[in-house]
Coordinates of C-alpha atoms and ligand atoms in Angstrom, one line a residue:
M1 CA -21.3 -6.0 -12.0
P2 CA -24.7 -5.9 -10.3
G3 CA -24.8 -3.5 -7.4
L4 CA -21.7 -1.5 -8.5
R5 CA -21.1 0.6 -11.6
A6 CA -17.8 1.7 -13.1
P7 CA -18.3 5.2 -14.6
S8 CA -16.1 6.3 -17.6
D9 CA -16.0 9.9 -16.4
Y10 CA -15.3 11.9 -13.2
S11 CA -18.8 13.5 -12.7
G12 CA -19.7 11.1 -9.8
E13 CA -16.5 11.4 -7.6
P14 CA -17.0 11.4 -3.8
P15 CA -16.4 14.5 -1.6
R16 CA -12.8 14.9 -0.3
H17 CA -11.2 16.8 2.6
P18 CA -9.9 20.2 1.5
C19 CA -6.6 19.7 3.4
L20 CA -5.5 17.1 0.9
R21 CA -2.7 18.0 -1.5
I22 CA -3.9 17.0 -5.0
N23 CA -1.2 15.5 -7.2
S24 CA -3.6 14.6 -10.0
K25 CA -7.3 15.5 -10.2
E26 CA -8.5 12.9 -12.7
P27 CA -7.8 10.2 -11.7
F28 CA -7.8 11.5 -8.1
N29 CA -4.4 11.2 -6.4
A30 CA -3.8 13.1 -3.2
E31 CA -1.9 13.1 0.1
P32 CA -2.3 14.9 3.5
P33 CA 0.2 17.5 4.7
R34 CA 3.1 15.7 6.5
S35 CA 2.4 17.4 9.9
L36 CA -1.1 16.0 9.9
L37 CA 0.0 12.6 8.8
I38 CA 2.2 11.9 11.8
S39 CA -0.1 13.6 14.3
S40 CA -1.8 10.3 15.1
Y41 CA -0.9 6.6 15.1
L42 CA -4.0 5.6 13.1
T43 CA -4.6 7.8 10.1
P44 CA -8.2 8.9 9.8
A45 CA -9.8 8.0 6.5
D46 CA -10.3 11.6 5.5
F47 CA -6.5 12.2 5.7
F48 CA -5.4 8.9 4.2
Y49 CA -3.7 9.2 0.8
K50 CA -5.9 8.3 -2.1
R51 CA -4.4 6.5 -5.1
N52 CA -6.8 5.9 -8.0
H53 CA -6.2 4.9 -11.6
G54 CA -9.7 5.7 -12.9
P55 CA -13.1 7.1 -11.8
V56 CA -14.3 5.8 -8.4
P57 CA -17.1 3.2 -8.8
I58 CA -20.6 4.1 -7.9
I59 CA -22.8 1.9 -5.8
D60 CA -26.2 1.3 -7.4
N61 CA -27.6 -1.3 -5.1
I62 CA -25.5 -2.7 -2.3
E63 CA -28.0 -5.6 -1.7
R64 CA -27.0 -6.9 -5.1
Y65 CA -23.3 -6.8 -4.6
F66 CA -21.3 -10.0 -4.7
I67 CA -17.9 -11.3 -5.7
S68 CA -17.2 -14.3 -7.9
I69 CA -14.4 -16.8 -7.2
S70 CA -13.1 -19.1 -10.0
A71 CA -10.5 -21.8 -9.7
L72 CA -9.3 -22.7 -13.2
I73 CA -11.7 -25.4 -14.5
E74 CA -14.3 -25.1 -11.7
K75 CA -17.6 -23.2 -12.1
P76 CA -17.3 -19.7 -10.5
R77 CA -18.8 -19.4 -7.0
Q78 CA -20.6 -16.3 -5.9
L79 CA -20.1 -14.9 -2.5
W80 CA -22.4 -12.1 -1.1
M81 CA -21.5 -9.7 1.6
K82 CA -23.4 -11.8 4.1
D83 CA -21.3 -14.9 3.2
I84 CA -18.2 -12.8 3.9
R85 CA -19.5 -11.2 7.1
I86 CA -20.4 -14.5 8.6
L87 CA -16.8 -15.6 8.6
P88 CA -14.7 -14.7 11.7
K89 CA -13.9 -10.9 11.6
Y90 CA -10.3 -9.9 12.1
N91 CA -8.9 -6.5 12.9
V92 CA -5.4 -6.0 11.5
A93 CA -3.3 -2.8 12.0
A94 CA -1.4 -2.3 8.8
T95 CA 0.4 0.5 7.1
L96 CA -0.4 0.9 3.4
Q97 CA 2.1 2.7 1.3
C98 CA 2.2 3.5 -2.4
A99 CA 5.4 2.3 -4.1
G100 CA 5.6 5.9 -5.6
N101 CA 5.8 7.5 -2.2
R102 CA 8.6 10.2 -2.3
R103 CA 8.8 10.0 -6.1
T104 CA 9.1 13.7 -6.5
A105 CA 12.4 13.6 -4.6
M106 CA 13.6 10.9 -7.0
S107 CA 12.7 13.1 -9.9
K108 CA 15.0 15.9 -8.6
N109 CA 17.9 13.6 -9.2
K110 CA 16.8 12.7 -12.8
V111 CA 13.2 12.9 -14.1
V112 CA 11.1 9.8 -13.6
K113 CA 7.7 9.0 -15.1
G114 CA 4.5 8.9 -12.9
V115 CA 2.3 10.9 -10.6
G116 CA 4.5 13.0 -8.3
W117 CA 4.2 12.2 -4.5
G118 CA 5.7 13.9 -1.5
V119 CA 6.3 11.9 1.7
S120 CA 2.7 11.2 2.6
A121 CA 1.5 8.5 0.2
I122 CA 1.4 6.3 3.3
G123 CA -1.1 5.8 6.1
N124 CA -1.7 3.4 9.0
A125 CA -5.2 2.0 9.7
V126 CA -7.0 -0.9 11.4
W127 CA -8.6 -2.9 8.6
S128 CA -11.4 -5.3 9.5
G129 CA -12.9 -8.1 7.5
A130 CA -12.5 -11.8 6.7
K131 CA -9.2 -13.4 6.2
L132 CA -8.6 -14.4 2.6
A133 CA -7.5 -17.8 3.8
D134 CA -10.9 -18.4 5.3
V135 CA -12.7 -17.2 2.2
L136 CA -10.6 -19.5 0.0
E137 CA -11.3 -22.4 2.4
L138 CA -15.0 -21.7 2.0
V139 CA -14.6 -22.5 -1.8
G140 CA -12.6 -25.6 -1.2
I141 CA -9.0 -24.4 -1.1
P142 CA -7.4 -25.6 2.1
K143 CA -5.2 -23.4 4.3
L144 CA -1.4 -23.3 3.6
T145 CA -1.8 -24.5 0.0
S146 CA 0.9 -23.6 -2.5
I147 CA -0.7 -25.3 -5.6
T148 CA -4.2 -26.4 -6.3
Q149 CA -5.2 -29.6 -8.1
P150 CA -5.4 -28.1 -11.6
G151 CA -2.2 -26.2 -11.1
G152 CA -3.3 -22.9 -9.6
K153 CA -0.4 -21.1 -8.0
H154 CA -1.6 -17.4 -7.9
V155 CA -4.6 -15.6 -6.6
E156 CA -5.7 -12.7 -8.9
F157 CA -7.9 -9.9 -7.6
V158 CA -9.9 -8.0 -10.3
S159 CA -11.7 -4.8 -9.6
I160 CA -14.4 -3.0 -11.6
D161 CA -12.8 0.4 -12.1
K162 CA -11.9 1.4 -15.6
C163 CA -8.2 2.2 -16.0
K164 CA -6.6 3.8 -19.0
E165 CA -3.4 1.7 -18.5
E166 CA -5.7 -1.4 -19.0
N167 CA -7.3 0.3 -22.1
G168 CA -10.4 0.9 -20.1
G169 CA -10.4 -2.5 -18.5
P170 CA -10.4 -3.2 -14.7
Y171 CA -7.5 -2.9 -12.3
K172 CA -6.0 -6.4 -11.6
V173 CA -3.0 -7.9 -9.8
S174 CA -2.1 -11.2 -8.1
I175 CA -0.3 -12.6 -5.1
P176 CA 1.1 -16.1 -4.6
L177 CA -1.4 -18.8 -3.4
D178 CA 0.8 -19.7 -0.4
Q179 CA 0.6 -16.2 0.9
A180 CA -3.2 -16.0 0.2
T181 CA -3.9 -19.2 2.1
N182 CA -1.6 -18.5 5.0
P183 CA -3.7 -17.2 7.9
D184 CA -0.5 -15.6 9.4
A185 CA 0.0 -13.4 6.4
D186 CA -3.2 -11.6 7.5
V187 CA -4.4 -10.9 4.0
L188 CA -7.9 -9.5 4.4
L189 CA -11.1 -8.9 2.4
A190 CA -11.8 -5.8 4.4
Y191 CA -15.1 -4.0 4.7
E192 CA -14.1 -1.6 7.5
M193 CA -11.3 1.0 8.1
N194 CA -10.7 2.3 11.6
G195 CA -14.0 0.8 12.8
E196 CA -16.1 2.5 10.0
P197 CA -17.4 1.0 6.7
L198 CA -14.8 1.7 4.0
N199 CA -15.5 4.9 2.2
R200 CA -15.8 5.1 -1.6
D201 CA -12.3 6.3 -2.2
H202 CA -10.8 3.4 -0.2
G203 CA -12.7 0.6 -1.9
Y204 CA -16.3 0.5 -0.6
P205 CA -17.8 -2.1 -0.2
L206 CA -14.9 -4.5 -0.2
R207 CA -11.2 -4.3 -0.8
V208 CA -8.2 -6.5 -0.4
V209 CA -5.5 -5.6 2.1
V210 CA -2.2 -7.3 1.7
P211 CA -0.1 -6.2 4.8
G212 CA 3.6 -5.5 4.4
V213 CA 3.4 -5.3 0.6
I214 CA 3.3 -2.2 -1.7
G215 CA -0.2 -0.7 -1.8
A216 CA -0.7 -1.6 -5.5
R217 CA -1.5 -5.2 -4.5
S218 CA -4.4 -4.1 -2.2
V219 CA -7.2 -4.1 -4.8
K220 CA -10.1 -1.8 -4.1
W221 CA -13.8 -2.3 -5.2
L222 CA -13.3 -6.1 -5.5
D223 CA -15.2 -7.8 -8.3
S224 CA -13.7 -11.3 -8.6
I225 CA -10.9 -13.5 -7.4
N226 CA -9.3 -16.0 -9.9
I227 CA -7.0 -18.9 -9.0
I228 CA -4.6 -18.9 -11.9
A229 CA -1.5 -20.8 -13.0
E230 CA 0.7 -17.8 -13.8
E231 CA 0.9 -14.4 -12.2
S232 CA -1.8 -11.9 -13.3
Q233 CA -0.9 -10.6 -16.8
G234 CA -2.4 -7.2 -15.9
F235 CA -0.5 -3.9 -16.6
F236 CA 0.1 -3.2 -12.9
M237 CA 1.7 -6.5 -12.4
Q238 CA 3.8 -6.8 -15.7
K239 CA 4.4 -3.2 -16.9
D240 CA 4.5 -1.2 -13.7
Y241 CA 5.6 -1.5 -10.1
K242 CA 8.9 -3.3 -10.9
M243 CA 12.3 -2.2 -9.6
F244 CA 15.0 -1.7 -12.2
P245 CA 18.7 -0.6 -11.7
P246 CA 19.6 3.0 -12.6
S247 CA 21.1 1.9 -16.0
V248 CA 17.7 0.9 -17.3
N249 CA 15.9 3.6 -19.3
W250 CA 12.8 3.8 -21.6
E251 CA 14.9 2.7 -24.6
N252 CA 16.4 -0.5 -23.2
I253 CA 13.8 -1.6 -20.7
N254 CA 12.8 -5.3 -20.8
W255 CA 9.9 -5.6 -18.4
A256 CA 10.0 -9.4 -18.4
T257 CA 13.5 -9.5 -16.7
R258 CA 12.1 -8.4 -13.3
R259 CA 9.6 -9.8 -11.0
P260 CA 6.7 -7.7 -9.8
Q261 CA 7.5 -5.7 -6.6
M262 CA 5.8 -7.2 -3.5
D263 CA 7.2 -6.3 0.0
F264 CA 8.1 -2.7 0.7
P265 CA 11.6 -2.2 2.1
V266 CA 12.7 -0.5 5.2
Q267 CA 12.3 3.3 5.2
V268 CA 11.9 6.3 7.4
K269 CA 10.7 9.9 7.1
I270 CA 12.7 12.5 9.0
S271 CA 9.7 13.8 11.0
G272 CA 8.6 10.6 12.3
Y273 CA 7.6 7.3 10.7
A274 CA 9.5 4.1 10.0
V275 CA 8.1 1.0 8.4
A276 CA 9.4 -2.3 7.0
G277 CA 7.6 -4.7 4.7
G278 CA 7.0 -8.4 5.0
G279 CA 5.9 -8.2 8.7
R280 CA 9.4 -7.3 9.8
G281 CA 9.5 -4.9 12.8
I282 CA 11.7 -1.8 13.1
E283 CA 14.6 -2.4 15.4
T284 CA 16.0 1.1 15.6
V285 CA 15.6 4.5 14.1
D286 CA 18.9 6.4 14.1
V287 CA 19.2 10.1 13.6
S288 CA 22.2 12.2 12.7
V289 CA 22.6 15.9 13.0
D290 CA 26.1 16.1 11.6
G291 CA 25.6 14.8 8.1
G292 CA 26.0 11.2 9.0
R293 CA 29.2 11.2 11.1
T294 CA 27.5 10.3 14.4
W295 CA 24.1 8.8 15.2
L296 CA 21.5 9.1 18.0
E297 CA 18.9 6.5 18.6
A298 CA 15.3 7.9 18.5
S299 CA 12.7 6.7 20.8
R300 CA 9.5 5.1 19.6
F301 CA 6.1 6.5 20.7
Q302 CA 4.7 4.4 23.5
K303 CA 2.2 2.0 22.0
S304 CA -0.7 1.9 24.5
G305 CA -2.9 -0.6 22.7
I306 CA -4.3 -0.2 19.2
P307 CA -8.1 0.3 19.0
Y308 CA -10.0 -2.8 17.8
V309 CA -6.8 -4.9 17.9
A310 CA -6.0 -7.6 20.4
D311 CA -3.0 -6.4 22.5
D312 CA -0.3 -9.1 21.9
A313 CA 3.3 -8.8 21.0
N314 CA 2.6 -9.2 17.3
S315 CA -0.3 -6.8 17.0
D316 CA 1.7 -4.0 15.3
K317 CA 3.9 -6.1 13.0
W318 CA 2.3 -4.8 9.8
A319 CA 2.1 -1.2 11.1
W320 CA 4.5 1.7 11.1
V321 CA 6.5 3.0 14.1
L322 CA 6.2 6.7 15.0
F323 CA 9.5 8.0 16.5
E324 CA 10.5 11.0 18.3
I325 CA 13.7 12.8 19.2
T326 CA 14.6 16.2 20.4
V327 CA 17.9 17.6 19.4
D328 CA 19.8 20.8 19.7
I329 CA 20.9 22.2 16.4
L330 CA 23.7 24.6 17.0
H331 CA 24.3 25.6 13.4
S332 CA 22.7 25.1 10.0
T333 CA 23.1 21.4 9.1
E334 CA 21.6 18.4 7.5
I335 CA 19.4 16.1 9.7
I336 CA 19.4 12.5 8.5
A337 CA 17.1 9.6 9.7
K338 CA 17.5 6.0 8.8
A339 CA 15.9 2.8 10.1
V340 CA 17.0 -0.7 10.6
D341 CA 14.5 -3.6 10.5
S342 CA 14.5 -6.8 12.4
A343 CA 16.4 -8.6 9.6
A344 CA 19.1 -5.9 9.9
N345 CA 18.2 -4.4 6.5
V346 CA 19.2 -0.7 6.4
Q347 CA 18.2 2.0 4.0
P348 CA 20.4 2.9 1.1
Q349 CA 22.5 6.0 1.6
Q350 CA 22.0 7.9 -1.7
V351 CA 19.0 8.2 -3.9
E352 CA 21.3 7.9 -6.9
D353 CA 22.0 4.2 -6.0
I354 CA 18.4 3.2 -6.3
W355 CA 17.2 5.7 -9.0
N356 CA 14.8 3.8 -11.3
L357 CA 12.8 5.0 -14.3
R358 CA 9.4 4.5 -12.7
G359 CA 10.5 6.4 -9.6
I360 CA 9.3 3.7 -7.1
L361 CA 10.6 2.7 -3.7
N362 CA 12.6 5.8 -2.8
T363 CA 13.8 4.4 0.5
S364 CA 17.1 6.4 0.6
W365 CA 18.1 8.1 3.8
H366 CA 15.8 11.1 4.4
R367 CA 17.8 14.3 4.6
V368 CA 16.4 17.6 5.7
H369 CA 18.4 20.9 5.8
V370 CA 17.7 23.0 8.9
Q371 CA 18.6 26.4 10.1
A372 CA 20.2 26.9 13.6
G373 CA 17.8 26.7 16.5
H374 CA 16.0 24.1 18.6
S375 CA 14.2 21.5 16.5
N376 CA 11.6 18.7 17.3
M377 CA 11.5 15.9 14.7
Ligands
LIG401 N1 -7.4 -0.9 -6.7 C1 -8.2 -0.5 -7.7 N2 -9.3 -1.2 -8.0 N3 -7.8 0.6 -8.5 C2 -6.7 1.4 -8.2 O1 -6.4 2.4 -8.8 N4 -4.7 1.6 -6.7 C3 -3.7 0.8 -6.0 C4 -4.4 0.0 -4.8 N5 -5.6 -0.6 -5.3 C5 -5.9 0.9 -7.1 C6 -6.3 -0.2 -6.3 C7 -2.6 1.5 -5.5 S1 -1.3 1.8 -6.6 C8 -2.5 1.8 -4.2 S2 -1.1 2.5 -3.6 C9 -3.6 1.6 -3.2 O2 -4.7 1.0 -3.8 C10 -4.0 2.9 -2.6 O3 -5.1 2.7 -1.7 P1 -5.9 3.9 -1.1 O4 -6.3 4.8 -2.2 O5 -7.0 3.3 -0.3 O6 -4.9 4.6 -0.2

């Protein structure tokens, strides 16, 4: 695509912060240490996890960068950065989380396939850009549309990076048209992260952010948007990021029997974050220091306004909650944390119950063994 180039090797990768823990070098997949992750409500871009499936695209000439939008039979429309920047700019606080977060812990139970992740394939940022609903309206698709005239029901995002899973083709996934055209779903074509232009790892110059949904749907380095009749047939939609029961293995798997994973479920990390997908808030975070017999309610960090975001009751609905509790630990024990979301969803108790061959969505109660002493979580 003019303006951006997708390299086939890793000689032109951007610089990265040395504190990141590298889970795979090529493609680059890395996460921050957990203490750093929860030290601030907004995760600085340097410490934000990076999840790439190929070499990071190189910007040749940003002046020549545009995206194309095609709607079934219509001729594709080209939109330049200036066309997108002219639309109202929205600042949305949203937590992005990889579906493979905590995969390493799932593998301890029974080995799963995929890049191993600790607990930090997650981050919280203010994303700024145009709402996808406004962009689609610009090309003639009204707000709150669930089907277009020629039968379009899904919105596919196509990138330019070369992924081996797509046999060297681009990363692509889709979301339903009714979500894409709903201004309240806050789906963005974002050009800023925490008030700065996106950096190369996070999708410069333009990425999709689909709040409340697994990170795989937030396509970086956007190249084109297609309105299509069926879900995207891309690998990351059809052959990955699907949740199967523990009985399914690589011999008996039938990918077509499950729908692609969208919302991420309720979950919590022992040392301090809780997040629910689909825009549902966290009602409570309960902590047990006696292996689950009794529970204490943790307190949330006071939210004193999120930078760049209007301060109303809904401003943090896509974002995580940081929690805090001080407990006396009298003897060595297991500390457990679990969250409840506003729809009363609770986390599953055991990782065994949700084990799945791709090792995604490990939302089980987080358990940490501690030695006697005073502990801050
Ligand atoms: N978009 C493109 N073009 N290529 C990718 O490899 N990875 C996806 C998503 N968008 C990916 C992509 C996955 S699986 C996740 S979890 C998020 O981007 C990670 O975004 P981040 O690297 O900005 O944290």
